[in-house]
Every structure is written in structure tokens, then in C-alpha cells.
Amino acid sequence: MKVGIEMGQVSSGPVSGGAPGTAAMLDLEELLATRLLVQGNSGSGKSHLLRRLLEQSASVVQQAVIDPEGDFVTLADRFGHVVVDAARSEGDLQRIAARVRQHRVSVVLSLEGLDAEAQMRCAAAFLGGLFDAERDYWYPMLVVVDEAQLFAPAAAGEVSDEARKVSLGAMTNLMCRGRKRGLAGIIATQRLAKLAKNVAAEASNFLMGRTFLDIDMARAADLLGMERRQAEMFRDLERGHFVALGPALSRRPVPIRIGPVETSARSGNFKLVPLPEQPAEDARDLIFKAGEDERAVRPAAPRRAPPPPPPSTNDLLAQLARTRAAAAPEPQAAEATEETRAERDAALDAVLREILEDPEAAFRTVAVLYQDFLVRCRIRRIGGEPLSLPAFRRRLAVARAGVDTATAEGTEWDRAVAFAADLAEDIQGVYLLLARAALEGAPCPPDGEIARACGSRSPGRARRLVAYMESRNIVVTRNDPRGLRIIALPDLGWETAPGDPNAFEEPAASSDSRDLFAVG
């Protein structure tokens, strides 16, 4: 069954498509399978467009609105939507979302009054409840997310990484996998550049409104299949005018003017009002003296700051190690001598070598290896302040380079370590590996060994890293007459012996490896 709703009228505009004055229809059946992206700067009419779509389809399909500002709660009086206040636990929101799908009730999730991180967590919990509903309740539903860049940001912001990940994961599930569960994602954003690309890329229908920044105009033109020189047209669009494209709207770009709506946002449109006329003395009294109605009112409680995010596992392990060292100090550790520091460094290096003996350790993240390292240090009761994560990264890069004790104690190797400290973290280990081979006169490491030094199994990644380092004049590569690779380090004045880049063999797994944090 084909069900169409009228979004407005086709208007005359800078793009050709459709006869001006005819109805601009949106196919709901097609929308359920292809999703919709709305983009426009503040004041371009995005909320008006969403309200028009929701009002026209309210009697046809179930709806859920993720409303960060509480603008859509007015749909409840006219169309029977149930307003869900998000000021409750995440578990409650998941259970409410499951019942919403079960009983096919249209709802508005009001996130008004919550800080940014709480909004992301609550929206993620609610979307997760809709997504994880039982198969018997997979009825068609429009899921409208206003200000989607808040819930699927393209880059990290002031919120914690955990909140961003769960919110972005929920939005990705909605747009990528929601179709098979009957969920049709409709997302609106002020700026395409601020919206995660993997979320925006899943939409097949687009309504692009007024925008001014070059990067947003260029992305809008690309999504609509228009030439770059036509992108300037988005600056000239009036409020409530959009360019539509997609299987549910039109097969080619069409300018449309959104029709009127029956409800309005609580905020409304702000109009200029003349300032009151009053003497300056009266104005000062109005500001600095409490009125009669204020004296009987209890002063408002100060707004509490949001609780800080929970500490990470790495922080907890480091805190436990510091607490143990402070509670039971070693009797002879009152004054750290050169001998005790050398013994401690040797013990730390021994722990690192034990971890790296496992061939799979090269492919585990630095965070997992750091947890393993802290636990092993506690088991061996290595005293002193635990290594910080940056210090662990530097020591790990040196350990992965495979330098022997005699070489590590030389002044030449200190030069290599000092130079590597100024490089990006993802190439420090590779640089030290090449430096060790050059210092020892060993053949140039093959691509597989270089890949292991950066935590990868891909020789292609090794080749890309070497090419990147060469583009930055960090290394210089050349081939000898036999086709073997030689890598020179100009800042150190060293170069490796010729080596075959394809001569790497994966080391056999050790039977007695004991990675405390290994998976599986």
C-alpha cells in the first residue's frame, strides 16, 4: 500500500524539478525503507518541517521523537502523543521504550533540562530499548531525532568518551540496522560537518535548507548530486524552503516550500516589543530591591554541578598501586639511590619483556597492555610510583624495538630515543625498530615486523607508515641492485643493511604465555 503525505508545495527555485505550485508528496512506505536527513542552519525551518511531517503522518504510523529542547511536547494535546520525561534511570527508559513498541503508542522523549552528557545517555538508552524490542513487536515506526549532531557528533567534545560512544552506537544502529526492525530514522542537524559521517551516509532521502558555511554547502551539494558551483544556492533559500531528493520524495532535486502546521513550539517566534518607558531611578529600584512577590518566595536552591564521569579501569589500577605503596612502604626505600632505581627499572623491563613474549601481545591495545603491566607489577611488589600511561607508551615502544642491554646503555641509542620522543605516538615504535636495525647494522626489518611494532597484522599498514615517515623527511628509503630495501635515518646519520621487505614469518605462539587480560 502506497501512503503519501503532503509536505507542502513545489516552489520556483535555483534547481529545476517539478511544476511550481503542485503538491510536494512524501511516500511513507518508501521512507520506512530509506530514511531521511534534514539539514539547515538555525532559523531555516527544520523544526517546522519535522512538525509538518509528524502532524501529517500521526494517524498513519507510530512515532517517537527525541526532543532535546522540549519543542514537540505540544503534539500531545492535538495528536495524543505521550510525553516521556527523561529525568529517570536508563533502565526505566529502556523498559518504557520496549512497552512503547509493544503497545504502539506514539511518544515524545523530552530531554529538556538535562546537561549534554545526560541527554546523550538517556537518548541512547531509549533508542536501545526501541532497537532491542522483541521481534513480535517490530511494527513500523518513525523515529525523529532533532539536533542529531548532539547525539552523533563527528568529533569528541566536552562529554566523556563513554557517553559519546553509547550515543553514537545507538544512532548508528538506528540508521544502519533499524530498517529490518521497522524503525525509520529521521534525523535533523544544523551542520552536516558536525554529524558523524557513518550516520549521515545511511540516509537516502534529503531535505536541505539554508546554510552558509562552505564546507556544509559543499557536502549538501554532494549528497544531492549537484555540481559544486551550484552549492551557493543554499545561502539564498528562504525560511521554510528546502531542496528535496530521494526515492520517497523525488528522483531529482526539487525545491519545495513546507506547508503550515496545526501546533506550535512552546518557545514560539520572538517578536520585537517596545521597551517600557520609566525613569532611571525606578529602573534601579526594580533591579536592586526585592518585590513584594519575591519576599515570600523561598530562595531557589543552587543548581548542582553534574557528577564527574566514573574513573577508568587504568586510573583505578594506578590508584590502587599508589595506595598499596603508601600503606606499606619498603623499609629501605626511604631514600631512592641510583642502585635501587636501576633495580626498579630492570624489574619493569623484565615485566615488559614477559608481556611481549606472547606473540598476540603485539596486536592488543596499549590500554589492555597497560592494565596487564600494572597488575604484574603489583604481583611482583615493585615499589615506587606506578608508571603513567604516557611513560608506559614510551617504555613499550623501546621494548618492542628489541634492543639488547649493551645497545640500550650506549649514548648512541639515547640519541635515537630522544629523537623518537618528539614523534607521534603511532610511529615511535616503528622509528625505534628501524633505529635499532641501523645501529646494529642488521638488515632492514620486513613489512610484517614493522606492522607488529605498530600493533597490526597488515603489511600494507607498515608500508603506508614508512611512506608517511618518508614524506615527513624522517626516513629515506632506497633499493640496492638486488631489489632489497635500505632505510636511512638522516637525523641520526644511520642506515640499515639491505633487507627483503617480504621475508617475515609469524612467530609461533608460546605455550606458557600468561596474558592476564587475553580474550578468549
Coordinates of C-alpha atoms in Angstrom, one line a residue, residues 445-448 459 463 485 499-505:
P445 CA 63.1 -5.1 9.0
P446 CA 60.4 -6.7 6.7
D447 CA 56.9 -5.2 6.5
G448 CA 55.4 -7.8 8.8
P459 CA 52.0 -5.3 5.8
R463 CA 54.2 0.3 4.0
R485 CA 65.2 -2.3 0.8
G499 CA 66.7 -6.5 3.7
D500 CA 63.8 -8.3 2.0
P501 CA 60.5 -6.5 2.9
N502 CA 58.6 -9.7 2.3
A503 CA 60.8 -12.0 4.4
F504 CA 58.7 -12.0 7.6
E505 CA 57.4 -15.2 9.3

